[in-house]
Coordinates of C-alpha atoms in Angstrom, one line a residue:
Chain A
M30 CA 103.6 101.4 92.4
L31 CA 107.2 102.2 91.6
K32 CA 108.2 101.1 95.1
D33 CA 107.5 97.5 94.1
I34 CA 110.6 97.4 92.0
T35 CA 113.1 95.3 93.9
L36 CA 116.0 95.6 91.6
G37 CA 119.1 94.1 93.2
Q38 CA 117.3 93.8 96.5
Y39 CA 119.6 92.8 99.3
F40 CA 118.4 90.9 102.4
P41 CA 120.7 91.7 105.3
G42 CA 121.9 88.6 107.2
S43 CA 125.0 86.7 108.4
S44 CA 124.6 83.3 106.9
P45 CA 127.5 81.5 105.3
L46 CA 126.3 82.6 101.9
H47 CA 126.3 86.3 103.1
R48 CA 129.8 86.0 104.5
L49 CA 131.3 84.2 101.5
D50 CA 133.8 86.3 99.6
P51 CA 131.8 88.2 96.8
R52 CA 134.5 87.3 94.2
L53 CA 133.9 83.6 94.8
K54 CA 130.2 84.1 94.8
L55 CA 130.4 85.7 91.4
V56 CA 132.5 82.7 90.1
L57 CA 130.0 80.3 91.7
M58 CA 127.1 82.1 90.0
I59 CA 128.7 81.8 86.6
A60 CA 129.4 78.1 87.2
F61 CA 125.9 77.6 88.3
V62 CA 124.3 79.3 85.3
V63 CA 126.4 77.1 83.0
L64 CA 125.9 73.9 84.9
I65 CA 122.1 74.3 85.0
F66 CA 122.0 73.7 81.3
F67 CA 123.6 70.3 81.7
A68 CA 120.7 68.8 83.5
K69 CA 119.0 66.3 81.3
T70 CA 117.3 63.6 83.3
L71 CA 114.5 63.6 85.8
L72 CA 116.9 62.7 88.5
S73 CA 119.2 65.7 87.8
F74 CA 116.2 68.1 87.7
A75 CA 114.9 66.6 91.0
Y76 CA 118.4 67.2 92.4
L77 CA 118.2 70.8 91.1
V78 CA 115.1 71.4 93.2
V79 CA 116.7 69.9 96.2
L80 CA 119.8 72.1 95.6
M81 CA 117.6 75.2 95.5
A82 CA 115.9 74.2 98.8
G83 CA 119.3 73.6 100.3
L84 CA 120.6 77.0 99.2
T85 CA 117.5 78.7 100.5
A86 CA 118.0 77.0 103.9
L87 CA 121.7 78.0 103.9
S88 CA 120.9 81.7 103.1
G89 CA 118.4 82.0 106.0
I90 CA 116.2 84.1 103.8
R91 CA 112.5 83.4 104.2
V92 CA 110.9 81.2 101.6
K93 CA 108.1 83.7 101.2
A94 CA 110.5 86.4 100.1
I95 CA 112.1 84.1 97.6
L96 CA 108.7 83.0 96.1
K97 CA 107.8 86.7 95.8
G98 CA 111.0 87.2 93.8
L99 CA 109.9 84.5 91.4
K100 CA 106.6 86.1 90.7
P101 CA 107.7 88.3 87.8
V102 CA 109.2 85.3 85.9
I103 CA 106.1 83.0 86.3
F104 CA 104.6 84.4 83.1
I105 CA 107.8 83.9 81.0
A106 CA 108.2 80.4 82.4
V107 CA 104.6 79.3 81.8
F108 CA 104.6 80.8 78.3
T109 CA 107.8 79.0 77.2
A110 CA 106.6 75.8 78.8
V111 CA 103.3 75.9 76.9
I112 CA 105.0 76.6 73.6
N113 CA 107.3 73.6 74.2
L114 CA 104.4 71.5 75.2
F115 CA 102.7 71.9 71.8
W116 CA 105.7 72.1 69.6
T117 CA 107.9 69.3 70.8
T118 CA 107.6 66.1 68.7
G119 CA 108.3 62.6 69.8
E120 CA 107.4 59.1 68.7
V121 CA 104.1 58.2 70.2
P122 CA 101.6 61.0 70.9
L123 CA 100.0 60.9 74.3
V124 CA 97.0 63.0 73.4
S125 CA 95.9 63.8 69.9
F126 CA 93.0 65.9 68.7
W127 CA 92.4 67.9 65.5
R128 CA 96.0 68.8 64.4
I129 CA 97.5 69.0 67.8
N130 CA 99.6 66.2 69.2
I131 CA 101.0 66.2 72.7
Y132 CA 103.9 63.9 73.2
P133 CA 105.3 62.8 76.6
E134 CA 108.6 64.4 75.6
G135 CA 106.7 67.7 75.3
I136 CA 105.4 67.4 78.9
W137 CA 108.8 66.6 80.3
R138 CA 110.4 69.4 78.4
A139 CA 107.8 71.9 79.7
V140 CA 108.2 70.8 83.3
Y141 CA 112.0 70.9 82.9
L142 CA 111.9 74.4 81.5
I143 CA 109.9 75.7 84.4
I144 CA 112.3 74.1 86.8
R145 CA 115.3 75.4 84.9
I146 CA 114.0 79.0 84.8
M147 CA 113.0 79.0 88.4
A148 CA 116.3 77.5 89.4
L149 CA 118.1 80.1 87.3
V150 CA 116.4 83.0 89.0
T151 CA 116.5 81.6 92.6
G152 CA 120.1 80.4 92.2
T153 CA 121.5 83.7 90.9
S154 CA 119.5 85.8 93.4
L155 CA 120.4 83.6 96.3
L156 CA 124.1 83.5 95.4
L157 CA 124.4 87.2 94.5
T158 CA 121.7 89.8 94.8
Y159 CA 119.9 88.7 97.9
T160 CA 123.1 87.9 99.9
T161 CA 125.6 90.5 98.6
T162 CA 125.5 94.2 99.1
P163 CA 125.7 96.2 95.8
M164 CA 129.0 97.6 97.0
D165 CA 130.5 94.1 97.5
M166 CA 129.2 93.1 94.1
T167 CA 130.9 95.9 92.2
D168 CA 134.1 95.4 94.2
A169 CA 134.0 91.7 93.2
L170 CA 133.4 92.6 89.6
E171 CA 136.3 95.1 89.6
A172 CA 138.6 92.5 91.2
L173 CA 137.6 89.8 88.7
L174 CA 137.9 92.0 85.7
S175 CA 141.2 93.6 86.8
P176 CA 143.3 91.5 84.4
L177 CA 141.6 93.5 81.7
K178 CA 143.5 96.6 83.0
K179 CA 146.5 95.3 81.2
I180 CA 144.8 95.9 77.9
R181 CA 143.8 99.4 79.0
V182 CA 140.2 98.7 79.8
P183 CA 139.1 101.2 82.5
V184 CA 137.8 98.6 84.9
H185 CA 137.8 100.7 87.9
E186 CA 135.8 103.4 86.2
F187 CA 133.3 100.9 85.0
A188 CA 132.9 99.5 88.5
M189 CA 132.5 103.0 89.9
M190 CA 129.8 103.8 87.3
M191 CA 128.0 100.7 88.3
T192 CA 128.2 101.5 92.0
L193 CA 126.8 105.0 91.4
A194 CA 124.1 103.7 89.1
L195 CA 122.9 101.2 91.7
R196 CA 123.2 103.8 94.4
F197 CA 120.9 106.2 92.6
V198 CA 118.2 103.7 91.6
P199 CA 116.1 104.3 94.8
T200 CA 116.7 108.1 94.6
L201 CA 115.5 108.2 91.1
I202 CA 112.4 106.1 91.8
E203 CA 111.5 108.5 94.7
E204 CA 112.1 111.5 92.5
T205 CA 110.0 110.1 89.7
E206 CA 107.1 109.5 92.1
K207 CA 107.4 113.1 93.3
I208 CA 107.3 114.5 89.9
I209 CA 104.4 112.3 88.8
N210 CA 102.4 113.5 91.8
A211 CA 103.2 117.1 91.2
Q212 CA 102.1 116.9 87.5
K213 CA 99.0 115.0 88.6
A214 CA 98.2 117.9 90.9
R215 CA 98.3 120.1 87.8
G216 CA 95.8 117.8 86.0
A217 CA 98.3 115.7 84.0
D218 CA 96.6 112.6 82.7
F219 CA 98.8 109.6 82.1
E220 CA 96.2 106.9 81.7
S221 CA 93.9 107.9 78.9
G222 CA 94.2 108.6 75.2
N223 CA 96.0 106.7 72.4
L224 CA 99.6 105.7 72.4
L225 CA 100.9 109.0 71.0
R226 CA 99.0 111.0 73.6
R227 CA 100.3 108.8 76.3
A228 CA 103.8 109.1 75.1
K229 CA 103.4 112.9 75.0
A230 CA 102.0 112.9 78.5
L231 CA 105.4 111.6 79.7
I232 CA 107.2 114.7 78.6
P233 CA 106.3 116.6 81.8
I234 CA 107.9 113.8 83.8
L235 CA 110.9 113.1 81.7
V236 CA 112.1 116.6 81.3
P237 CA 112.3 117.5 85.0
L238 CA 113.8 114.0 85.7
F239 CA 116.6 114.6 83.1
V240 CA 117.3 118.1 84.4
S241 CA 117.6 117.0 88.0
S242 CA 119.6 113.9 87.1
F243 CA 122.1 116.0 85.2
S244 CA 122.4 118.6 87.9
R245 CA 122.8 115.8 90.5
A246 CA 125.5 114.2 88.4
S247 CA 127.5 117.4 88.2
E248 CA 127.1 118.0 91.9
L249 CA 128.3 114.5 92.6
A250 CA 131.3 115.0 90.3
T251 CA 132.2 118.2 92.1
A252 CA 131.8 116.5 95.5
M253 CA 134.0 113.6 94.4
E254 CA 136.7 116.0 93.1
C255 CA 136.6 118.0 96.3
R256 CA 137.5 114.7 98.0
C257 CA 140.4 114.3 95.6
Y258 CA 138.9 111.5 93.6
T259 CA 141.0 111.0 90.5
G260 CA 140.0 107.5 89.3
G261 CA 141.4 104.1 90.1
E262 CA 145.1 104.8 90.0
G263 CA 146.8 104.6 93.4
R264 CA 143.4 104.3 95.1
T265 CA 143.4 102.1 98.3
R266 CA 140.3 100.5 99.8
M267 CA 138.9 100.8 103.3
K268 CA 137.4 97.3 103.0
Q269 CA 139.9 94.9 101.6
L270 CA 138.6 91.7 100.2
R271 CA 140.6 88.8 101.7
L272 CA 140.1 85.1 101.0
T273 CA 140.2 82.8 104.0
G274 CA 140.4 79.1 104.2
K275 CA 136.7 79.0 105.2
D276 CA 135.8 80.8 102.0
W277 CA 137.6 78.3 99.9
V278 CA 136.0 75.4 101.8
I279 CA 132.5 76.7 101.2
F280 CA 133.3 77.6 97.6
L281 CA 134.6 74.1 96.9
I282 CA 131.7 72.4 98.6
L283 CA 129.1 74.4 96.6
L284 CA 131.1 74.1 93.4
S285 CA 131.1 70.3 93.7
L286 CA 127.5 70.2 94.6
F287 CA 126.7 72.2 91.4
A288 CA 129.0 70.0 89.3
A289 CA 127.1 66.9 90.6
I290 CA 124.3 68.0 88.2
V291 CA 126.5 66.7 85.4
L292 CA 127.3 63.4 87.1
I293 CA 123.7 62.7 88.0
N294 CA 122.9 62.7 84.3
F295 CA 124.9 59.4 84.0
I296 CA 122.7 57.6 86.5
P297 CA 120.3 55.6 84.3
F298 CA 116.7 56.3 84.9
P299 CA 113.7 54.6 83.1
W300 CA 111.8 57.7 82.0
G301 CA 111.9 61.4 81.7
T302 CA 115.1 61.8 79.7
V303 CA 115.0 64.6 77.2
L304 CA 117.8 65.2 74.8
Chain B
M7 CA 84.8 129.6 98.7
A8 CA 85.0 126.0 99.6
E9 CA 85.3 124.0 102.8
I10 CA 87.2 120.8 103.3
R11 CA 86.2 118.4 106.0
L12 CA 88.0 115.2 107.0
E13 CA 86.0 112.5 108.7
D14 CA 87.9 110.1 110.8
V15 CA 90.7 109.8 108.2
S16 CA 93.5 107.3 108.6
Y17 CA 96.3 106.7 106.2
L18 CA 98.7 103.8 106.3
Y19 CA 101.8 103.6 104.2
G20 CA 102.4 100.1 102.9
A21 CA 99.0 98.9 103.9
D22 CA 98.6 95.1 103.4
T23 CA 102.2 94.5 104.1
P24 CA 103.9 93.7 107.4
F25 CA 105.6 97.1 107.3
A26 CA 102.4 99.1 107.4
T27 CA 102.9 102.3 109.3
A28 CA 100.2 104.8 110.2
A29 CA 101.0 108.3 108.8
L30 CA 97.7 109.7 110.0
S31 CA 95.3 108.1 112.4
H32 CA 91.7 109.1 113.0
V33 CA 92.0 112.7 111.9
S34 CA 88.8 114.8 111.9
L35 CA 89.2 118.3 110.8
T36 CA 87.1 121.1 109.3
L37 CA 89.1 123.6 107.2
G38 CA 86.8 126.5 106.7
E39 CA 86.5 128.9 103.8
D40 CA 88.0 132.3 103.2
R41 CA 90.9 132.1 105.5
T42 CA 94.5 131.0 105.8
I43 CA 95.0 127.9 107.8
G44 CA 98.4 127.0 109.0
V45 CA 99.3 123.3 109.5
I46 CA 102.3 122.9 111.7
G47 CA 104.1 120.0 113.2
H48 CA 107.4 118.2 113.3
T49 CA 109.0 116.1 110.6
G50 CA 106.9 112.9 110.5
S51 CA 103.9 114.4 112.1
G52 CA 101.8 113.7 109.0
K53 CA 101.6 117.2 107.5
S54 CA 102.6 116.3 104.0
T55 CA 100.4 113.2 104.0
L56 CA 97.5 115.4 105.0
A57 CA 98.2 117.7 102.1
Q58 CA 98.2 114.9 99.6
L59 CA 95.0 113.5 101.0
L60 CA 93.1 116.8 100.6
N61 CA 93.3 116.7 96.7
G62 CA 93.2 112.9 96.2
I63 CA 96.8 112.3 95.4
L64 CA 96.6 109.8 98.2
R65 CA 93.4 107.9 99.0
P66 CA 92.5 107.5 102.7
T67 CA 92.9 104.0 104.1
R68 CA 89.9 104.7 106.3
G69 CA 87.5 107.7 106.5
R70 CA 86.4 110.3 104.0
V71 CA 87.6 113.6 102.7
L72 CA 84.7 115.9 101.9
L73 CA 84.8 119.0 99.7
D74 CA 81.8 121.1 100.2
G75 CA 80.1 118.1 101.8
K76 CA 80.8 115.7 98.9
D77 CA 83.2 112.8 99.2
I78 CA 86.1 113.5 96.8
F79 CA 86.4 109.8 96.0
A80 CA 82.6 109.4 95.4
D81 CA 83.6 108.8 91.8
P82 CA 87.3 107.8 91.6
K83 CA 87.4 108.4 87.9
K84 CA 86.5 112.1 88.4
I85 CA 89.3 112.7 90.9
G86 CA 91.0 114.8 88.2
A87 CA 88.3 117.4 88.5
I88 CA 88.8 117.6 92.3
R89 CA 92.5 118.3 91.7
F90 CA 91.6 121.4 89.7
R91 CA 89.4 122.6 92.6
V92 CA 91.9 121.8 95.3
G93 CA 95.3 123.1 94.1
L94 CA 98.4 121.5 95.7
V95 CA 101.8 123.0 95.6
F96 CA 104.4 120.3 96.6
Q97 CA 107.6 120.9 98.6
Y98 CA 110.3 122.3 96.3
P99 CA 107.9 122.6 93.4
E100 CA 110.5 124.0 91.1
Y101 CA 111.5 120.4 90.2
Q102 CA 108.3 120.0 88.3
L103 CA 109.1 122.7 85.7
F104 CA 109.5 121.3 82.2
E105 CA 108.3 123.7 79.5
E106 CA 110.3 125.9 77.1
T107 CA 109.1 129.2 78.7
A108 CA 107.8 130.1 82.1
R109 CA 104.6 131.2 80.5
R110 CA 103.9 127.8 78.9
D111 CA 104.8 126.1 82.1
I112 CA 102.3 128.1 84.1
A113 CA 99.7 127.4 81.4
F114 CA 100.1 123.6 81.8
G115 CA 97.4 123.3 84.5
P116 CA 94.7 125.5 82.8
R117 CA 95.4 123.7 79.5
N118 CA 94.8 120.4 81.1
M119 CA 91.5 121.8 82.3
G120 CA 90.5 122.4 78.7
K121 CA 90.3 126.2 78.9
S122 CA 90.3 128.3 75.8
D123 CA 93.5 130.2 74.7
D124 CA 92.0 133.5 75.9
E125 CA 91.0 132.2 79.2
I126 CA 94.5 130.6 79.6
A127 CA 96.2 133.9 78.8
A128 CA 94.1 135.7 81.4
L129 CA 94.7 133.1 84.1
V130 CA 98.4 133.0 83.4
E131 CA 98.5 136.8 83.6
E132 CA 96.7 136.9 86.9
A133 CA 98.8 134.1 88.4
A134 CA 102.0 136.0 87.3
R135 CA 100.7 139.2 88.9
F136 CA 100.0 137.5 92.2
T137 CA 103.4 135.9 92.3
G138 CA 105.2 139.0 91.1
L139 CA 106.6 137.7 87.9
D140 CA 107.0 140.3 85.2
E141 CA 106.4 140.0 81.4
K142 CA 110.1 139.6 80.6
L143 CA 110.5 136.7 83.0
L144 CA 107.6 134.8 81.5
E145 CA 109.3 134.6 78.1
R146 CA 112.4 133.0 79.5
S147 CA 113.2 129.3 80.0
P148 CA 112.3 128.2 83.5
F149 CA 115.7 126.6 83.8
E150 CA 117.5 130.0 83.4
L151 CA 115.7 131.6 86.3
S152 CA 117.0 132.0 89.9
G153 CA 115.8 129.7 92.7
G154 CA 113.3 132.1 94.0
Q155 CA 111.9 132.9 90.6
K156 CA 111.6 129.2 89.7
R157 CA 109.7 128.7 92.9
R158 CA 107.3 131.5 92.0
V159 CA 106.8 130.1 88.5
A160 CA 105.9 126.7 90.0
I161 CA 103.5 128.3 92.5
A162 CA 101.9 130.4 89.7
G163 CA 101.4 127.1 87.8
V164 CA 99.0 126.0 90.5
L165 CA 97.4 129.4 91.0
A166 CA 96.7 129.6 87.3
M167 CA 94.2 126.8 87.7
D168 CA 92.2 129.2 89.9
P169 CA 91.5 126.5 92.6
E170 CA 88.9 127.1 95.3
V171 CA 91.3 125.7 97.9
L172 CA 95.0 126.2 97.7
I173 CA 97.4 124.0 99.6
L174 CA 101.1 124.8 99.9
D175 CA 103.6 122.4 101.4
E176 CA 106.4 124.5 102.8
P177 CA 106.2 127.1 100.0
A178 CA 109.1 129.1 101.5
A179 CA 111.5 126.2 102.3
G180 CA 115.1 126.8 101.2
L181 CA 114.6 130.5 100.3
D182 CA 116.5 133.3 101.8
P183 CA 114.7 135.4 104.4
A184 CA 113.7 138.2 102.0
G185 CA 112.5 135.7 99.4
K186 CA 110.6 133.8 102.0
Q187 CA 108.9 137.0 103.3
E188 CA 108.0 138.1 99.8
I189 CA 106.4 134.8 98.7
L190 CA 104.4 134.4 101.9
T191 CA 103.2 138.0 101.8
R192 CA 102.1 137.6 98.2
L193 CA 100.3 134.4 98.9
R194 CA 98.5 136.0 101.8
A195 CA 97.5 138.9 99.6
Y196 CA 96.2 136.5 97.0
Q197 CA 94.1 134.6 99.6
R198 CA 92.6 137.8 101.0
E199 CA 91.8 139.3 97.6
K200 CA 90.3 136.2 96.1
K201 CA 88.7 135.0 99.3
K202 CA 90.2 131.6 98.9
T203 CA 90.8 128.9 101.4
M204 CA 94.5 128.6 101.8
I205 CA 96.3 125.9 103.7
L206 CA 99.9 126.6 104.5
I207 CA 102.0 123.7 105.7
S208 CA 105.1 124.6 107.6
H209 CA 107.2 123.8 110.5
S210 CA 108.0 127.4 111.3
M211 CA 105.9 128.9 114.1
E212 CA 107.3 132.3 113.1
D213 CA 105.6 132.2 109.7
M214 CA 102.4 130.8 111.0
A215 CA 102.1 133.5 113.7
V216 CA 102.2 136.2 111.0
F217 CA 100.4 134.6 108.1
A218 CA 97.7 132.3 109.4
D219 CA 94.2 132.9 110.8
E220 CA 93.9 129.5 112.2
I221 CA 96.5 126.9 113.2
V222 CA 96.3 123.1 113.2
V223 CA 99.0 121.5 115.2
M224 CA 99.9 118.0 114.2
K225 CA 101.6 115.5 116.4
H226 CA 102.4 111.8 115.7
G227 CA 99.8 111.6 112.9
T228 CA 96.9 113.1 114.9
V229 CA 95.5 116.6 115.3
F230 CA 97.0 117.9 118.6
C231 CA 95.0 121.1 118.5
H232 CA 93.1 123.3 116.1
D233 CA 92.4 126.9 117.1
T234 CA 92.6 130.5 115.9
T235 CA 96.2 131.8 115.8
D236 CA 95.5 134.1 118.8
G237 CA 94.0 131.1 120.7
V238 CA 97.0 128.9 120.0
F239 CA 99.5 131.5 121.2
S240 CA 97.5 132.4 124.3
D241 CA 98.4 129.0 125.7
P242 CA 102.2 128.7 125.4
E243 CA 102.2 125.6 127.5
R244 CA 100.2 123.7 124.9
V245 CA 102.5 124.8 122.1
R246 CA 105.5 123.6 124.1
E247 CA 103.7 120.3 124.8
A248 CA 103.4 119.8 121.0
G249 CA 107.2 120.1 120.9
L250 CA 107.1 123.4 119.0
E251 CA 109.0 126.6 119.6
L252 CA 107.1 129.8 120.3
P253 CA 107.9 132.7 118.0
Q254 CA 110.9 134.8 119.1
I255 CA 108.7 137.9 119.6
T256 CA 106.4 135.9 121.9
R257 CA 109.3 134.7 123.9
L258 CA 110.6 138.3 124.2
M259 CA 107.2 139.4 125.4
M260 CA 107.2 136.6 128.0
A261 CA 110.7 137.6 129.2
L262 CA 109.5 141.2 129.5
A263 CA 106.4 140.1 131.4
A264 CA 108.6 138.1 133.8
K265 CA 110.6 141.2 134.5
G266 CA 107.4 143.0 135.5
V267 CA 106.7 144.9 132.3
P268 CA 103.0 144.8 131.8
V269 CA 102.8 143.4 128.3
D270 CA 100.5 140.8 126.7
T271 CA 102.3 137.5 126.4
G272 CA 100.0 136.3 123.7
I273 CA 101.5 138.7 121.2
H274 CA 102.9 136.8 118.2
T275 CA 103.7 139.4 115.6
V276 CA 106.4 142.0 115.5
K277 CA 103.8 144.6 114.4
A278 CA 101.6 144.0 117.4
A279 CA 104.6 144.0 119.7
K280 CA 105.8 147.3 118.2
A281 CA 102.4 148.9 118.8
C282 CA 102.3 147.5 122.4
L283 CA 105.8 148.7 123.3
S284 CA 105.5 152.1 121.8
A285 CA 102.2 152.6 123.7
L286 CA 104.0 151.7 126.8
L287 CA 107.0 154.0 126.1
K288 CA 104.6 156.9 125.4
G289 CA 103.6 156.6 129.0
G290 CA 100.5 154.5 128.9
D291 CA 100.7 151.9 131.6
A292 CA 97.7 149.8 130.8
P293 CA 98.7 146.3 129.6
C294 CA 98.2 146.1 125.9

C-alpha cells in the first residue's frame, strides 16, 4: 500500500524536456503556474488543454502514466467544481428549483476549475518531477537561490538537506513496511478500535522508525565527514550545469507558448467568458 | 504440534501491474510437526516470501496455505489468530523493539493476545529463559543492549506468544560466530524441549547441516528438493546443482575419501566427523 506513493516520481527518458537545463525548467514552471491563472475565456482554456497535450507528446511519457498521476487530485477538482457550480451567481438562472439556482456562469466556472487544476498538476509534473531527476532538481534550486547567499542564507545546506530527504523517502517507506509487518506478526492491530486506540497502535511503528532514522542520520553524517564534507564552501561539482543555445531556444519557445494564454484572452468569443 | 501444508502456492509481487514478478510459483510443501526444518536458497529464491506466506502477512496469489488442514485465509478477519499460532521472526528483528524495557517489549505479543498479567509474566519468563536473557537485562531499555542481546530480546518477543509453529528468517544474520552459535543452539533446544515445529530460513549450509532435521532447498521460486538432512547431503551433486556450497566438513570428508581414506562422504557435522576420524585413528578400518 505504501508503495503506491509516487512522490517526485521520475520517468527516465531523453526527450527535449528531459534534456532541458533544470534551472530553466524551474523558471518555466513558475511562469506556467502564474500564467495559468490568466486564462479567462473558453478559447484560452481550450488552448490550455492543447498545450498540455503538446507537452505530453514532447515529453514522450505515456498518457496512461500521466492520467494515473492525476487520479489523486480528481476528488479535489470535482469537489471545488461542484461548490462553484452551486455558489456562483449570474444574471439568468439556467435551472432553478427549490432554493437552488444554477447559472451558466457557474457551469463555466466549474469546467474551468477542473481544467485549471488538471493543467496545474500535469504541467508542473511534466516540466519538473516527471522529467527531472531529484538531483538535478535540487541543483537547480541551489543555483537559482544562490543570490541569497549574499545575505547569508545557507542555500547549499538547504539544497543538501532536500537532496538527502528525497533520497531517503523510498528507504523510509521500505523500512516502515518492514516494521508494520514485524508488529503485525506480534499481533498488533492497526485497523480496529476508536481514534485514541488507533493512535496508540502507531507507537510500536513510530518509535522504531524514529530510532532507526536517527541512527541512520548519524551514520550518514559520519560517512560524509569521512569523505571530508564541510558544507558548500569551496565545493566543486562533478556535473556542471551549462546552458547551451539549444536550451535557450526551447526555453523561449515554451515561454512564449505559455505567455500566449494571456494574449488569447483578447480574442473576442461569444460565450464562456468568466470574470 | 502443528503441521503447515502449502498447496500449489504462487505469489506474485505487483500482481495486476505490468511489472508483476513471480516470487514463488506452484509450491507444494508439507512442513511436519515436532522438527526443525531448514529452508535454504540463494538471495531471490523466494525464502522470505515463503516465510511471510506461512503466517498470512502475505496472501497467496494462487493456492492455499493450510495449518492443521485448515486454510489460514478461510476467514480473513481472523488472520490475527493465525499469527499467534504461527510465530514469525523477521530478518534483523531488533528493528522492531520499541518499549521502555526489554521485559515490556517481550510482553507486547502476549498482551495483544489478551492474556492475563500472570500468564504474561510466566510467558515472558519462559521466553527469556530459552533465549538466555537474565533478570537484570529484562529491566533495561532495549536500546541500551548490545546487538546480540537486542536480537535475543526480539526473538523472545515472538517466543513469548508460545506459537505452535516458529519461523525464523535468518535469525543469526550479522552476529559474530559465537553469538550465532549460541542463538541457534538455544533455538534448537527450545524446539526439542517444547516439541514445536521450527522453520529456519538461512543461506548457510553450515548451519542447516548442524541444526535442521529436514532441508527444503529453494531455487528460482520453486522447491528444488525437500529431504531429510542426511538425505540432502548424501547427494552432493544435487546440492551443487542448486548452486549451494557443501559444508566445509563434508568437503573435507570428500577430499579424504578421494585420497583413499575410507570415510563417509555424507558426514555434515563436525561431531560426526570427529567420531568417524577418531574411530579410524584408533585402528578401526571399517568405513564409518
